[in-house]
């Protein structure tokens, strides 16, 4: 049996339908579906995606079977349209368009007006009585065909500006100039006829061969070009970015041409069955009389509004289709209603009116903003068009983001040119005056100014300035750099890694070289606007629109939770974060990082004491003359260490208590201290002196001990539980803080649910070692305060070995929480801080599908996670398992976590709704 | 059924045998075995190790069943010995000795002369007619018992110098001083009787209770103390070091006392059935007349030689047992022969002669040096005592080490005191004059001086000095530091991480504080001696003995290879290393590190060019005004880069060619460049200036680019295959060097077998990317030179993800080589360079069994290795798999590799024989 490659669609006998997207591509499948619905689709046929694969496999040849199938389908088309292809009397013209499974806008080729040649032109002239139309169509065919079929598809790569299309454009421009025309429409039939002659001469000159004058040659050339464009540079590059497999292939849609430019009774337009920006249930679109589809999109003529109800200040003086062609508008509106009823979703449609007759050229599910997606979903649910599950599935989790942050007005941004781009680290928009230091940000903010903090890169000392700023812009750092992590945690607009940004800190100035050769220079106090969702920076103030206060948001999220089975917690380090996250629906804290309390708390004291503790831990006992003296010196140092550790106790306890209170009744996972010690050693001489004075040592000793703490690979150094192994006092102090804080809250009638989490575990022995302290302190505090404090004891799983030995680890750990940041680092051997040196090479060469720090690498890291889940639950069947890495807020990662049977994901507060939606969709997809 | 705890041994009805070590402990099992053989063993019984576990589980109590069993066994003993325990007329005295499954010398307790008390002393006086003997025995009992049973076993921890034993010693010393005695033997019966009285008073004073005068109380106290000593501090610490499980427990051997100190007809001694130092088949031992066993060991009296044949200059004037007691010597020699015939191995025995009667107190397999082990194995094989497999099993792989390196004369070392200790990084001994810089080492060496290079730590620039030195000593660094790796590779003596070493480089002086309070100060040119096997440093020159030229070594290794099934290759970076390794039996090179050719080659040029290349790779194209100019600038930079890369080509090719030639006919695995780039940026101003001049830039730019190369976690940074992904020229240059080198050798009639190995792979896409270059260059060189060059294409497996995705990776890779250094780093999240900060805490708390960089962590890293083997072979069944990490020369790791079905291990040249032996033993153990 030979494979069927060609599928007819049209008034009678349509062979495909909307379910056949894989075979017919999105465009072909929808054309077939519309034709089946009886909508006025110009007849045509689709050559399937399977043929695309075969075409390349067979060395770009058309087998005879295909030719026969095409001939048969073309006969049906001719019959349906009442015209014949290549017929000198009443010629049928065809379009050849690509159409892949998923939309690849503008990435592949189209050829229109195929079939015009010396034998068919006179017939068409007669039939339309419009010579100008015919020669304009022929002009367009030559331009398009010579470019697409004769040049690109033959892999000819001309020098810049030397492509055939450019040269033809040049001829046309010269003609218009000579004649004094400004618009293409001013060209007469004779002008165009003459131009076509010149065009054909130029084609021979440039490409070395004649423009084909045979309709069959034109048709097969166009079909071949469409298929070849699947392997064209742009398409291949786009597929890499969008992860579209090369083996999918494109279909080729060959369809009868209809013309919106046959006079005042013809028109063309595009429309959405509802407003794609707001979701409003009003027919929305644009149209032009006597025009071809490309004219609407090209932006040369301002298109007219579709109807009266959707006119806006810019187009209210223009005629609507509703008033200009009321009967055709009624027909079109009827089509709109039928399509929505049929597809149960908002449709994006293209139509052409040829001499008073409506034709449907395309329909597809319309793209929409997050706001529109949410509004439509909830309205269609109310209308009974869709059910609850469908409504939940209708909003892409990432789209929720725009509902949570202020954004730049899209219209305003459309007309603005960014002077700098970087990585979109914190979503939304922000506008403010440039400041260059954290202190300035705080000071300017206090006096009521909105500021953007611009830094080379940020570090913990910048945190207060970051909080005070509307947005953050840095020259260095990646998506998981300090600035990015902190900003996302707060839902703050942030752009990092803007490599072209040069900062002159002393002069409080910045400059950015422009590709055009110029340079943008700005200084402190100048206004800039950030688009943190796209990573664009604009000079001046662009109009902002406030975070949507859509009342449907809450309702939608309630609906989402109806289907969600996996928990969603938040990563929060302060009571304020906890409160924000709780409002966004967080069901607890999955990661409370003790060390984050040491900065941004409005007081220098805890940070100072932490630094002091680090210094004292690094101290060595002086060597004494006798053994007794030596022992005494060591004992004294041990006591000094313990005192320095316990200096932090009141702050740690206060911070934990406030957070437990803010999350009253919900679990709070408190991770033991895991600070990069050497980062906490003050770098500046003032702070070094301060610390030295407090310790009674010389400032150079502070510097020296800082250097001693330096590690070659700190990420794999003396951190996490390893600190507690070396300095058990540090663990004890924290455990005591947790139990005292919780016990006091219980005494006050609250319901704290602390969970102690040990970081960087690689062996159960570490957990057992720490558990001794945990049990001892628990008993001590419970005895002293007379209350029982329930507290789970668990661990981060962030070291590959912990996954491999998860069965042993689960014997002691009551819960696991995957730290996918570190797990990804170790599994790949990729340092998050250094990946910038090669990640782009990997992504651009397609060696990696995605940045594994953004979305979980399911193949590798995911394999370890699944292993740990299976082994862990095998050893302890009620083991609670979550994830608290950055990827916890990434929809694809949330879906993976659901499939891996995790109990919950934890993410930054502003990603909690996104995670809730992603989790609900995963459950629905799994048939829940 | 109750467990049997007590096992009798003696002339009749012995219940145990040598096979019951787990139950009876090593000592008890051998006593039983000797008794069964009919050898004259004083009757006794063993309380089993199972009881030890039960004892601790039951709160240190003796259950009635045990008491009954002991009573029954004691009755048999009394019958056999013809004396009764506690009998006033003819009292039996007992010893209570510990004895675990594996020997823990001196770690647990012993009590002798148990059963002496006010009622039995008179009877013994009558029976022996030797009052002095009796009171001396009682004096010893009180000292030992009060210390072991009444103090230590009661967990009393006295202040230093305040222990009961010290106080009794003090009393005895005072008595001797008062009487003017120098030897204990000068004390008379009355002295001793009086002393015992004082002792008993002191015991009450110090411990608050009476010394027990009841034989039963004494016996049960002693038994309890032996068991309790299993959980004593020393024993627990020793078990941790030796990885002996706590649940094994110790047995307690209760045995009739026999006395070598009952006059001139009594004697005691220890002996080996062959010489344990040389392996010579001569009865070898020491004895003393009228003495107890402890006197032989204590070293107060110089012991006599056992026979005439083994007399040496130190003891040739002393009487041998052979001449002093010929009949007893004959009996003992007979025992020796029977034991060797029975055990088929050299025995370490203890004997006592009591009034003309020989008693055997212990026999066990004797410890021996590596030389002795090898000689004995080969001789016993010749004698027909053992078979070939047994001979191979008789030498511990680590023992071979001493056969390959010069060592310090053990006698000389015995009398010397080290002034500094460090980590034993490179085995053997070395003696030379101190130098403090690499340049000095080279210069002194040139003028014929033997030098020891003493450095804070070493780096690649020190390599020439390291080669010139006899040995290397550093203050910093671990077992896998630069110095350690390089030294082991060369089989050079090396001690690293000698933390107490203070170097004053300017003054060319070193100083080391001594525990005693003093300080050792040495300077350039002073002689020191290193014991690299033990990590000890001595001032002055100790006598060295040359590496054994034992002709049996070669024969033994031939025998070893008869049973070996797994291949052994070497890690070698130079033709010299390759030749050494080949002599040691390497069957190819498993790891040739291209980057190692850049230092220590006697020329600065390659290193300079490498540095230049790194600088140029780090260069960015200047931004130009127009697009054309920009493109031209980028093109120019690309050419400059390629030129800089190819500057290295002749050196890389020459080095590879020479190594392939040295390994002619054997495979050579060449790893693509994997240098830590920033380490190659010169630090000093002179070198920076030189490089800057060559590049036409300013020195500060060299510094700046060096800083730009700095990474936060270089181990997980831009390295290995990632470099080639970013800079394909670097890969191409190396591949071309390999193929040209091999092709030219083939043309010259040689048989090179290069294998290209890609490092740091984490995804098959990286291999595919590199393979394109490999295939292209292979075809190009083969075409140009007209020869086919067979070359496998494979990868290091050193990233956890590579193990997880080994099935995919094996689709492209033709071989795997586990890089267990990096794999261990990533699996644990342990930075090899930073582990020093916490490894000791982990080992001392027993959180880790061993340093995973020394021996493969089979549980975690091993799991990944096994996974990769199974997945890799599943995808490609002839996949060749090896290991080239540092652990490839560790016997336990070699055994693991055998069990994991690896094809070969690769290790440094001097460890090749060790790996061969370990592999053969693994095969024998597996039943091959």
Short mmCIF file of N, CA, C and O in Angstrom, two decimals, chain A residues 160 513 516 623 627 711-718 722 725-726 762 765-766 769 799-801 804-805 808 825-831 833-834 837-838 841-842 845 847 857 859-860 863-864 867 871, chain B residues 160 513 623 625 711-718 722 725-726 762 765-766 769 799-801 804-805 808 825-831 833-834 837-838 841-842 845 847 857 859-860 863-864 867 871:
data_model
loop_
_atom_site.label_atom_id
_atom_site.label_comp_id
_atom_site.label_asym_id
_atom_site.label_seq_id
_atom_site.Cartn_x
_atom_site.Cartn_y
_atom_site.Cartn_z
N UNK A 160 25.07 40.75 0.30
CA UNK A 160 24.03 41.60 0.86
C UNK A 160 23.60 42.66 -0.14
O UNK A 160 24.43 43.30 -0.80
N UNK A 513 27.22 51.41 23.95
CA UNK A 513 27.48 51.53 22.51
C UNK A 513 26.32 50.93 21.74
O UNK A 513 25.82 49.87 22.08
N UNK A 516 24.33 50.72 15.77
CA UNK A 516 24.39 51.70 14.69
C UNK A 516 25.69 52.49 14.73
O UNK A 516 26.02 53.19 13.79
N UNK A 623 49.51 28.11 69.99
CA UNK A 623 50.21 26.94 70.51
C UNK A 623 50.92 27.31 71.81
O UNK A 623 51.56 28.35 71.92
N UNK A 627 51.26 20.97 77.64
CA UNK A 627 50.02 20.33 77.22
C UNK A 627 48.83 20.93 77.97
O UNK A 627 47.77 21.18 77.40
N UNK A 711 37.87 29.50 49.07
CA UNK A 711 37.94 28.13 48.56
C UNK A 711 38.07 28.15 47.04
O UNK A 711 37.58 29.07 46.38
N UNK A 712 38.74 27.13 46.50
CA UNK A 712 38.91 27.06 45.06
C UNK A 712 37.57 26.83 44.37
O UNK A 712 37.29 27.43 43.34
N UNK A 713 36.78 25.96 44.95
CA UNK A 713 35.45 25.67 44.41
C UNK A 713 34.44 25.72 45.56
O UNK A 713 34.02 24.68 46.07
N UNK A 714 34.07 26.94 45.96
CA UNK A 714 33.25 27.06 47.18
C UNK A 714 31.93 26.30 47.09
O UNK A 714 31.41 25.85 48.11
N UNK A 715 31.42 26.13 45.87
CA UNK A 715 30.15 25.42 45.74
C UNK A 715 30.27 23.99 46.24
O UNK A 715 29.29 23.37 46.63
N UNK A 716 31.48 23.45 46.20
CA UNK A 716 31.69 22.09 46.67
C UNK A 716 32.59 22.11 47.92
O UNK A 716 33.35 21.18 48.15
N UNK A 717 32.49 23.20 48.67
CA UNK A 717 33.40 23.38 49.78
C UNK A 717 32.77 23.11 51.14
O UNK A 717 31.88 22.27 51.29
N UNK A 718 33.25 23.85 52.12
CA UNK A 718 32.87 23.66 53.51
C UNK A 718 31.57 24.41 53.77
O UNK A 718 31.57 25.54 54.24
N UNK A 722 28.09 20.36 56.40
CA UNK A 722 29.51 20.21 56.71
C UNK A 722 29.96 21.22 57.76
O UNK A 722 30.86 20.95 58.56
N UNK A 725 28.89 19.84 61.05
CA UNK A 725 29.75 18.73 61.45
C UNK A 725 31.00 19.27 62.13
O UNK A 725 31.43 18.79 63.17
N UNK A 726 31.55 20.34 61.54
CA UNK A 726 32.77 20.93 62.12
C UNK A 726 32.45 21.78 63.34
O UNK A 726 33.23 21.80 64.29
N UNK A 762 25.11 14.41 51.90
CA UNK A 762 25.52 13.41 50.90
C UNK A 762 25.55 12.01 51.50
O UNK A 762 25.80 11.04 50.79
N UNK A 765 24.90 9.46 57.38
CA UNK A 765 25.68 9.67 58.60
C UNK A 765 25.65 11.13 59.02
O UNK A 765 25.69 11.45 60.20
N UNK A 766 25.59 12.04 58.05
CA UNK A 766 25.52 13.46 58.37
C UNK A 766 24.21 13.78 59.07
O UNK A 766 24.16 14.58 60.02
N UNK A 769 24.31 12.39 62.60
CA UNK A 769 25.15 13.24 63.44
C UNK A 769 24.36 14.47 63.91
O UNK A 769 24.37 14.83 65.08
N UNK A 799 22.63 16.88 46.30
CA UNK A 799 23.91 16.31 45.93
C UNK A 799 23.59 14.98 45.24
O UNK A 799 22.78 14.21 45.76
N UNK A 800 24.20 14.71 44.09
CA UNK A 800 23.85 13.46 43.40
C UNK A 800 23.91 12.23 44.30
O UNK A 800 23.03 11.37 44.26
N UNK A 801 24.90 12.17 45.17
CA UNK A 801 25.03 10.99 46.02
C UNK A 801 23.81 10.80 46.92
O UNK A 801 23.45 9.67 47.27
N UNK A 804 21.40 8.85 45.02
CA UNK A 804 21.82 7.46 44.86
C UNK A 804 21.60 6.66 46.14
O UNK A 804 21.35 5.47 46.10
N UNK A 805 21.72 7.34 47.29
CA UNK A 805 21.59 6.65 48.57
C UNK A 805 20.33 7.09 49.30
O UNK A 805 20.27 7.10 50.54
N UNK A 808 18.86 4.92 52.10
CA UNK A 808 19.48 5.01 53.43
C UNK A 808 19.13 6.33 54.10
O UNK A 808 18.89 6.39 55.31
N UNK A 825 23.77 21.70 39.21
CA UNK A 825 25.20 22.04 39.12
C UNK A 825 26.07 20.79 39.16
O UNK A 825 26.96 20.61 38.34
N UNK A 826 25.81 19.94 40.14
CA UNK A 826 26.67 18.77 40.32
C UNK A 826 26.41 17.72 39.25
O UNK A 826 27.32 17.00 38.86
N UNK A 827 25.17 17.58 38.83
CA UNK A 827 24.85 16.54 37.87
C UNK A 827 25.48 16.84 36.52
O UNK A 827 25.99 15.95 35.84
N UNK A 828 25.47 18.10 36.15
CA UNK A 828 26.08 18.52 34.88
C UNK A 828 27.56 18.87 35.05
O UNK A 828 28.30 18.91 34.08
N UNK A 829 27.96 19.20 36.29
CA UNK A 829 29.27 19.82 36.44
C UNK A 829 29.26 21.22 35.86
O UNK A 829 30.25 21.68 35.31
N UNK A 830 28.12 21.89 35.98
CA UNK A 830 27.98 23.27 35.50
C UNK A 830 27.92 24.21 36.70
O UNK A 830 26.98 24.12 37.49
N UNK A 831 28.87 25.10 36.82
CA UNK A 831 28.78 26.11 37.87
C UNK A 831 27.82 27.19 37.41
O UNK A 831 27.99 27.78 36.35
N UNK A 833 27.48 30.06 38.40
CA UNK A 833 28.11 31.37 38.28
C UNK A 833 29.00 31.48 37.05
O UNK A 833 29.36 32.58 36.65
N UNK A 834 29.41 30.36 36.50
CA UNK A 834 30.38 30.40 35.41
C UNK A 834 29.82 29.92 34.08
O UNK A 834 30.49 29.97 33.06
N UNK A 837 30.08 31.54 30.51
CA UNK A 837 31.20 31.43 29.59
C UNK A 837 30.92 30.50 28.42
O UNK A 837 31.61 30.58 27.40
N UNK A 838 29.94 29.61 28.55
CA UNK A 838 29.74 28.66 27.44
C UNK A 838 28.27 28.31 27.16
O UNK A 838 27.98 27.70 26.15
N UNK A 841 27.04 29.15 23.69
CA UNK A 841 27.57 28.27 22.66
C UNK A 841 26.77 26.97 22.61
O UNK A 841 26.49 26.44 21.55
N UNK A 842 26.42 26.47 23.80
CA UNK A 842 25.66 25.22 23.86
C UNK A 842 24.26 25.39 23.29
O UNK A 842 23.76 24.52 22.58
N UNK A 845 24.39 26.07 19.44
CA UNK A 845 24.71 24.86 18.67
C UNK A 845 23.71 23.75 18.93
O UNK A 845 23.88 22.63 18.46
N UNK A 847 23.29 22.02 21.53
CA UNK A 847 23.83 20.90 22.30
C UNK A 847 23.00 20.70 23.57
O UNK A 847 22.97 19.63 24.15
N UNK A 857 16.22 19.57 33.91
CA UNK A 857 16.72 18.63 32.91
C UNK A 857 16.13 17.27 33.26
O UNK A 857 16.63 16.57 34.13
N UNK A 859 15.91 14.45 31.65
CA UNK A 859 16.69 13.28 31.26
C UNK A 859 17.74 12.91 32.31
O UNK A 859 17.92 11.75 32.62
N UNK A 860 18.45 13.92 32.79
CA UNK A 860 19.56 13.64 33.70
C UNK A 860 19.18 13.89 35.15
O UNK A 860 19.02 12.95 35.94
N UNK A 863 16.19 12.04 36.19
CA UNK A 863 16.43 10.62 36.47
C UNK A 863 16.85 10.44 37.93
O UNK A 863 16.39 9.51 38.61
N UNK A 864 17.71 11.33 38.40
CA UNK A 864 18.14 11.26 39.80
C UNK A 864 16.98 11.52 40.73
O UNK A 864 16.84 10.87 41.77
N UNK A 867 14.77 8.50 40.85
CA UNK A 867 15.45 7.46 41.62
C UNK A 867 15.30 7.73 43.12
O UNK A 867 14.98 6.84 43.90
N UNK A 871 13.46 5.29 45.73
CA UNK A 871 14.23 4.71 46.83
C UNK A 871 13.77 5.24 48.18
O UNK A 871 13.67 4.51 49.16
N UNK B 160 45.78 13.66 84.60
CA UNK B 160 47.03 13.12 84.08
C UNK B 160 48.03 12.87 85.20
O UNK B 160 48.21 13.70 86.10
N UNK B 513 57.81 23.92 65.16
CA UNK B 513 57.61 23.84 66.61
C UNK B 513 57.43 22.39 67.02
O UNK B 513 56.70 21.64 66.37
N UNK B 623 34.65 46.77 18.78
CA UNK B 623 33.39 47.12 18.12
C UNK B 623 33.67 48.19 17.08
O UNK B 623 34.39 49.16 17.33
N UNK B 625 32.36 50.65 13.55
CA UNK B 625 31.27 51.58 13.27
C UNK B 625 30.23 50.95 12.36
O UNK B 625 29.04 51.06 12.60
N UNK B 711 37.19 31.93 37.42
CA UNK B 711 35.84 31.41 37.61
C UNK B 711 35.58 31.17 39.09
O UNK B 711 36.50 30.89 39.85
N UNK B 712 34.31 31.29 39.46
CA UNK B 712 33.94 31.09 40.86
C UNK B 712 34.15 29.64 41.28
O UNK B 712 34.64 29.37 42.37
N UNK B 713 33.77 28.73 40.40
CA UNK B 713 33.95 27.30 40.65
C UNK B 713 34.58 26.66 39.41
O UNK B 713 33.88 26.04 38.60
N UNK B 714 35.89 26.86 39.24
CA UNK B 714 36.52 26.44 37.98
C UNK B 714 36.32 24.96 37.67
O UNK B 714 36.28 24.57 36.51
N UNK B 715 36.18 24.15 38.71
CA UNK B 715 36.02 22.71 38.48
C UNK B 715 34.74 22.43 37.68
O UNK B 715 34.65 21.41 37.02
N UNK B 716 33.77 23.34 37.80
CA UNK B 716 32.53 23.15 37.07
C UNK B 716 32.38 24.26 36.02
O UNK B 716 31.28 24.68 35.69
N UNK B 717 33.51 24.74 35.54
CA UNK B 717 33.48 25.89 34.65
C UNK B 717 33.71 25.54 33.18
O UNK B 717 33.36 24.45 32.70
N UNK B 718 34.36 26.45 32.50
CA UNK B 718 34.55 26.36 31.05
C UNK B 718 35.77 25.49 30.78
O UNK B 718 36.88 26.00 30.59
N UNK B 722 33.89 21.50 26.77
CA UNK B 722 33.25 22.82 26.66
C UNK B 722 34.16 23.83 25.95
O UNK B 722 33.68 24.72 25.27
N UNK B 725 33.82 23.12 22.31
CA UNK B 725 32.53 23.60 21.80
C UNK B 725 32.65 25.08 21.48
O UNK B 725 32.21 25.56 20.43
N UNK B 726 33.30 25.83 22.37
CA UNK B 726 33.45 27.27 22.14
C UNK B 726 34.54 27.57 21.11
O UNK B 726 34.40 28.51 20.33
N UNK B 762 28.97 15.66 29.29
CA UNK B 762 27.74 15.46 30.08
C UNK B 762 26.56 15.12 29.19
O UNK B 762 25.48 14.84 29.68
N UNK B 765 25.42 14.97 22.83
CA UNK B 765 25.49 16.05 21.83
C UNK B 765 26.89 16.65 21.76
O UNK B 765 27.36 17.05 20.70
N UNK B 766 27.57 16.69 22.88
CA UNK B 766 28.94 17.21 22.89
C UNK B 766 29.87 16.29 22.09
O UNK B 766 30.75 16.74 21.36
N UNK B 769 29.13 16.69 18.41
CA UNK B 769 29.69 17.94 17.92
C UNK B 769 31.19 17.78 17.64
O UNK B 769 31.70 18.18 16.59
N UNK B 799 31.34 13.01 34.84
CA UNK B 799 30.25 13.89 35.26
C UNK B 799 29.07 12.97 35.57
O UNK B 799 28.79 12.07 34.78
N UNK B 800 28.39 13.16 36.71
CA UNK B 800 27.30 12.23 37.04
C UNK B 800 26.29 12.06 35.90
O UNK B 800 25.86 10.95 35.61
N UNK B 801 25.99 13.15 35.21
CA UNK B 801 24.99 13.05 34.14
C UNK B 801 25.45 12.08 33.05
O UNK B 801 24.62 11.43 32.39
N UNK B 804 24.32 8.76 34.06
CA UNK B 804 22.87 8.62 33.96
C UNK B 804 22.44 8.42 32.51
O UNK B 804 21.45 7.75 32.23
N UNK B 805 23.18 9.05 31.58
CA UNK B 805 22.81 8.98 30.16
C UNK B 805 23.82 8.16 29.36
O UNK B 805 24.04 8.40 28.18
N UNK B 808 22.88 6.69 25.94
CA UNK B 808 22.93 7.60 24.78
C UNK B 808 24.37 7.90 24.40
O UNK B 808 24.71 7.97 23.22
N UNK B 825 34.15 14.14 42.93
CA UNK B 825 33.88 15.53 43.31
C UNK B 825 32.41 15.88 43.13
O UNK B 825 31.76 16.43 44.01
N UNK B 826 31.89 15.57 41.96
CA UNK B 826 30.52 15.98 41.65
C UNK B 826 29.49 15.13 42.38
O UNK B 826 28.42 15.60 42.72
N UNK B 827 29.81 13.86 42.57
CA UNK B 827 28.84 12.97 43.21
C UNK B 827 28.65 13.35 44.67
O UNK B 827 27.55 13.33 45.20
N UNK B 828 29.76 13.70 45.32
CA UNK B 828 29.69 14.11 46.72
C UNK B 828 29.45 15.61 46.88
O UNK B 828 29.06 16.06 47.94
N UNK B 829 29.77 16.37 45.81
CA UNK B 829 29.85 17.81 46.01
C UNK B 829 31.04 18.18 46.88
O UNK B 829 30.98 19.11 47.66
N UNK B 830 32.10 17.40 46.76
CA UNK B 830 33.34 17.65 47.51
C UNK B 830 34.39 18.20 46.56
O UNK B 830 34.80 17.50 45.64
N UNK B 831 34.85 19.40 46.80
CA UNK B 831 35.95 19.92 46.01
C UNK B 831 37.24 19.33 46.54
O UNK B 831 37.55 19.46 47.72
N UNK B 833 40.11 20.28 46.20
CA UNK B 833 41.04 21.29 46.70
C UNK B 833 40.60 21.85 48.05
O UNK B 833 41.39 22.48 48.74
N UNK B 834 39.33 21.68 48.38
CA UNK B 834 38.82 22.34 49.59
C UNK B 834 38.41 21.35 50.67
O UNK B 834 38.03 21.74 51.77
N UNK B 837 39.24 21.33 54.52
CA UNK B 837 38.54 22.09 55.54
C UNK B 837 37.64 21.25 56.43
O UNK B 837 37.28 21.67 57.52
N UNK B 838 37.25 20.07 55.95
CA UNK B 838 36.30 19.29 56.75
C UNK B 838 36.52 17.79 56.72
O UNK B 838 35.92 17.06 57.50
N UNK B 841 37.23 16.17 60.05
CA UNK B 841 36.06 16.11 60.93
C UNK B 841 35.19 14.91 60.55
O UNK B 841 34.66 14.21 61.41
N UNK B 842 35.07 14.67 59.24
CA UNK B 842 34.24 13.55 58.78
C UNK B 842 34.86 12.21 59.14
O UNK B 842 34.16 11.28 59.54
N UNK B 845 34.83 11.70 63.03
CA UNK B 845 33.49 11.39 63.54
C UNK B 845 32.92 10.13 62.89
O UNK B 845 31.76 9.80 63.11
N UNK B 847 31.91 9.74 59.92
CA UNK B 847 30.80 10.01 59.00
C UNK B 847 31.15 9.49 57.60
O UNK B 847 30.27 9.21 56.80
N UNK B 857 34.37 5.34 46.38
CA UNK B 857 33.17 5.22 47.20
C UNK B 857 32.22 4.27 46.46
O UNK B 857 31.53 4.68 45.55
N UNK B 859 29.52 2.70 47.34
CA UNK B 859 28.09 2.90 47.55
C UNK B 859 27.49 3.95 46.62
O UNK B 859 26.43 3.76 46.06
N UNK B 860 28.19 5.08 46.49
CA UNK B 860 27.64 6.19 45.72
C UNK B 860 28.25 6.27 44.33
O UNK B 860 27.58 5.98 43.33
N UNK B 863 27.92 3.15 42.44
CA UNK B 863 26.58 2.92 41.90
C UNK B 863 26.47 3.57 40.50
O UNK B 863 25.91 2.99 39.57
N UNK B 864 27.01 4.78 40.42
CA UNK B 864 26.99 5.48 39.12
C UNK B 864 27.83 4.73 38.10
O UNK B 864 27.45 4.61 36.93
N UNK B 867 25.97 1.69 36.95
CA UNK B 867 24.88 2.11 36.08
C UNK B 867 25.42 2.41 34.67
O UNK B 867 24.85 1.99 33.67
N UNK B 871 24.34 0.46 31.32
CA UNK B 871 23.68 1.23 30.25
C UNK B 871 24.55 1.30 29.00
O UNK B 871 24.07 1.18 27.88
#
